[in-house]
mmCIF file of C-alpha atoms and ligand atoms in Angstrom:
data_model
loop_
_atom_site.group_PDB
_atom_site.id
_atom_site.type_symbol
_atom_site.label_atom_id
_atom_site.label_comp_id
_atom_site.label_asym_id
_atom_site.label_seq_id
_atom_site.Cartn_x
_atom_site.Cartn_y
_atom_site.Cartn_z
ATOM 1 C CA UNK H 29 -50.794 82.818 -105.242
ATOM 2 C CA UNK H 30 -52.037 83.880 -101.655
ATOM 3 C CA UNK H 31 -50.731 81.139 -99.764
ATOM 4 C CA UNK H 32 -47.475 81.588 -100.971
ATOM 5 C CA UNK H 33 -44.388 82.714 -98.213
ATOM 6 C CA UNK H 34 -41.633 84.732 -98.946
ATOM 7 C CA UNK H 35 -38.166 83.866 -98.397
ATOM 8 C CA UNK H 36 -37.137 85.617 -94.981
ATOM 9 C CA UNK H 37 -32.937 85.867 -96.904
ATOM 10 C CA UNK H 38 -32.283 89.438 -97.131
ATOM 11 C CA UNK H 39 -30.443 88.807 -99.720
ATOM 12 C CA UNK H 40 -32.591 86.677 -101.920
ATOM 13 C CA UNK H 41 -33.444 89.263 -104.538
ATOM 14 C CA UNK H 42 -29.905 89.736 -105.415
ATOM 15 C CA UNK H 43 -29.148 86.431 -106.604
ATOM 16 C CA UNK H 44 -29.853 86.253 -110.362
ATOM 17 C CA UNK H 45 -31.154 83.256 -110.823
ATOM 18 C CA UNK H 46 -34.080 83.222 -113.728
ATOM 19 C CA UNK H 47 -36.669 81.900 -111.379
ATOM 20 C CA UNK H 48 -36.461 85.099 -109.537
ATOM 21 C CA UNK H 49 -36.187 87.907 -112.513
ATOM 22 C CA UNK H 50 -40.256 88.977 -112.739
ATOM 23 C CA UNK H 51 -41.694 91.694 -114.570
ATOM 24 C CA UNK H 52 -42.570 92.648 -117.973
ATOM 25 C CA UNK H 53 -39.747 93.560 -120.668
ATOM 26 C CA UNK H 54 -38.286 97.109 -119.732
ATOM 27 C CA UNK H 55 -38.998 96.479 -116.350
ATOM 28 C CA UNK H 56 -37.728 93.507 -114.672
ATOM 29 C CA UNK H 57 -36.735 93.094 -111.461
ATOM 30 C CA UNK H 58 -34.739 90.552 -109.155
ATOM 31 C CA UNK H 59 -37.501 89.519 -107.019
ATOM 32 C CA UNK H 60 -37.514 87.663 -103.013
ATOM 33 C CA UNK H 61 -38.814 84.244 -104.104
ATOM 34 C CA UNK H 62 -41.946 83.178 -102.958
ATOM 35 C CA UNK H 63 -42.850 79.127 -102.277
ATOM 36 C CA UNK H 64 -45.711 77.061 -100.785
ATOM 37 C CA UNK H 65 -43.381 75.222 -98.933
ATOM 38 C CA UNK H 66 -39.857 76.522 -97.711
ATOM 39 C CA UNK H 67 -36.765 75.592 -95.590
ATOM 40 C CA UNK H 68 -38.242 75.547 -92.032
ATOM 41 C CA UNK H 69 -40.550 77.457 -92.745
ATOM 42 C CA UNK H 70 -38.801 80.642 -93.936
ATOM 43 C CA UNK H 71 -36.048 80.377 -96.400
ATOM 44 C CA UNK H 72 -35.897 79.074 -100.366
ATOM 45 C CA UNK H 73 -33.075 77.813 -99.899
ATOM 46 C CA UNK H 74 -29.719 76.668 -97.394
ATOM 47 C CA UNK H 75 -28.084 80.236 -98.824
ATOM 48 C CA UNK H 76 -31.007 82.052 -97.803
ATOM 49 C CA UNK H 77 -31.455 80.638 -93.883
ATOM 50 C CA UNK H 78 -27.237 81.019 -93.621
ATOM 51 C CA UNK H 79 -27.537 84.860 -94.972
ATOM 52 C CA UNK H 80 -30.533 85.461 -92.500
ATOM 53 C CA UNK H 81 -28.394 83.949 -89.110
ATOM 54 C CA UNK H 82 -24.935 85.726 -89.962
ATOM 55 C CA UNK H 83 -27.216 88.887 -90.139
ATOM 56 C CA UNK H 84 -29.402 88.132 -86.971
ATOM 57 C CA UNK H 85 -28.207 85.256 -85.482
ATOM 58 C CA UNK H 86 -26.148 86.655 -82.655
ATOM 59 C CA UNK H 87 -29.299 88.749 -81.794
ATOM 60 C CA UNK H 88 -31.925 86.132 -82.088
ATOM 61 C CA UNK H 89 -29.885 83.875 -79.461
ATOM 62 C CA UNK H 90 -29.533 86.971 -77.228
ATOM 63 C CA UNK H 91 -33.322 87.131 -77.319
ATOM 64 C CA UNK H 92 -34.371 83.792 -77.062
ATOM 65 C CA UNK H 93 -31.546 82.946 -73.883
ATOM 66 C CA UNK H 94 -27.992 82.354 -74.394
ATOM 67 C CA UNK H 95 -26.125 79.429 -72.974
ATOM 68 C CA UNK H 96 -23.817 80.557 -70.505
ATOM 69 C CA UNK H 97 -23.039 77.215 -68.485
ATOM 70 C CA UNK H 98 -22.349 73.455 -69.751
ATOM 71 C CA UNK H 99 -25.691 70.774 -70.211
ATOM 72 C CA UNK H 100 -25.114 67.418 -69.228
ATOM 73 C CA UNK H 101 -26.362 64.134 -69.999
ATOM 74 C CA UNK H 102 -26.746 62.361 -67.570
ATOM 75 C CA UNK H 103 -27.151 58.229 -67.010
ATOM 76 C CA UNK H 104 -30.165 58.772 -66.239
ATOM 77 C CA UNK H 105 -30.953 60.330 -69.603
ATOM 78 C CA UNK H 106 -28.588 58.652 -71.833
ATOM 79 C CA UNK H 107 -31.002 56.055 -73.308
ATOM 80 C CA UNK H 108 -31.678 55.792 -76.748
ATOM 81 C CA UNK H 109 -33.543 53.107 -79.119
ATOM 82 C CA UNK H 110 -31.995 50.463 -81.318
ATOM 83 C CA UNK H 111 -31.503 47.492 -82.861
ATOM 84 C CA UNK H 112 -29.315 44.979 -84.348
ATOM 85 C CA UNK H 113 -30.349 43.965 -87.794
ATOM 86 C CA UNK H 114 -31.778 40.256 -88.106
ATOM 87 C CA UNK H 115 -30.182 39.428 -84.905
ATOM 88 C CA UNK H 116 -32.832 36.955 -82.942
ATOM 89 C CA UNK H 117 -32.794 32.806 -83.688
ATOM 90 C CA UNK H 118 -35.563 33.466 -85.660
ATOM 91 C CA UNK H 119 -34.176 36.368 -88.115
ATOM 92 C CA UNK H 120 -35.754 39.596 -86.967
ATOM 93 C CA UNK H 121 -34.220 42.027 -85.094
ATOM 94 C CA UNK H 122 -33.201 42.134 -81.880
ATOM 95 C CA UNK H 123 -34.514 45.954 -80.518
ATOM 96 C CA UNK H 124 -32.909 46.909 -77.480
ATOM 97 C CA UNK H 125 -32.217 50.153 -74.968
ATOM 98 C CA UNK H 126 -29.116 51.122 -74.885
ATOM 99 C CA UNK H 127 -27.097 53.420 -72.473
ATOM 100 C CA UNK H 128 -24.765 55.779 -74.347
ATOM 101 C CA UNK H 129 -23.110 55.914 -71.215
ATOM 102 C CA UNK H 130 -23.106 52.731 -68.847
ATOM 103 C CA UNK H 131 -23.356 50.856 -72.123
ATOM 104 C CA UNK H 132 -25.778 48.764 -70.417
ATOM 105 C CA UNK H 133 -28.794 47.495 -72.610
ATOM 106 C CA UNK H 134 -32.416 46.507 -71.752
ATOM 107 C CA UNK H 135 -34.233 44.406 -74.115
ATOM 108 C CA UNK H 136 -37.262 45.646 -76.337
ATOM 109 C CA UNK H 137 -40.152 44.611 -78.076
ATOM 110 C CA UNK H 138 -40.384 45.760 -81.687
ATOM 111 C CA UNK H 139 -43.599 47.940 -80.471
ATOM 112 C CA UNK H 140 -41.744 49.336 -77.704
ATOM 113 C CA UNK H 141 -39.043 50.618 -79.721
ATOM 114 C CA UNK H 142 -41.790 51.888 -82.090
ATOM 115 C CA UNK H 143 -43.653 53.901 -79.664
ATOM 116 C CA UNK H 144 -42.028 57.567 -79.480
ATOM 117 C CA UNK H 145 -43.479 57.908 -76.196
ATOM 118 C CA UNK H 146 -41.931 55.085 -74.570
ATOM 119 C CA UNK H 147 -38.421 55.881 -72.904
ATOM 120 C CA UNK H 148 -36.377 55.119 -70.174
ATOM 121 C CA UNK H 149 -35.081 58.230 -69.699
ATOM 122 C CA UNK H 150 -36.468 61.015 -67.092
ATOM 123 C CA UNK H 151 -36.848 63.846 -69.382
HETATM 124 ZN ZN1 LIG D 435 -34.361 83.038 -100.613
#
């Protein structure tokens, strides 16, 4: 029981589901769930995690650092993996960079476009 988490929702203990009423007859409560394993990390459930950021959400990204200006992706960085199914003479596939951008494409081996590490871009 000790390495269970609780649900971060402030408002998990008022949904009455039966999973969540605890206690002995006379007594019972609407409890927070607890689970070994939750929704990154901290919520039971998609409910829970959307209760918790219209509560705090404004204030978490005011603590964390607001965007205030436009990002851009640039050529430089607009590479990404992939591959067109069974498309080589000899029926595998035919892996491939391709620019989101330029549209250009570089060819790639199939341990190339395996390897998470391996890019083109420059960060
Ligand atoms: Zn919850």
């Amino acid at each position: 029981m000790s390495n269970l988490k609780f649900c971060q929702g402030p408002e998990c203990h008022t949904y009455t589901t039966q999973d969540r009423l605890k206690g002995i007859k006379g007594s019972k409560t609407y409890q927070t769930r607890r689970r070994s394993n939750l929704l990154w990390e901290e919520f039971c459930d998609r409910r829970c995690f959307e209760d918790w950021f219209s509560k705090y959400g404004t204030m978490a990204v005011d603590h964390f650092g607001r965007l205030n200006e436009v990002k851009h992706l640039t050529e430089e960085n607009a590479w990404t993996k992939t591959y067109d199914w069974r498309a080589s003479s000899d029926d595998s596939h035919r892996h491939y960079f391709l620019n989101t951008i330029t549209k250009e494409q570089r060819p790639l081996t199939e341990d190339q476009y395996n390897d998470t590490n391996y890019t083109l871009n420059e960060r």
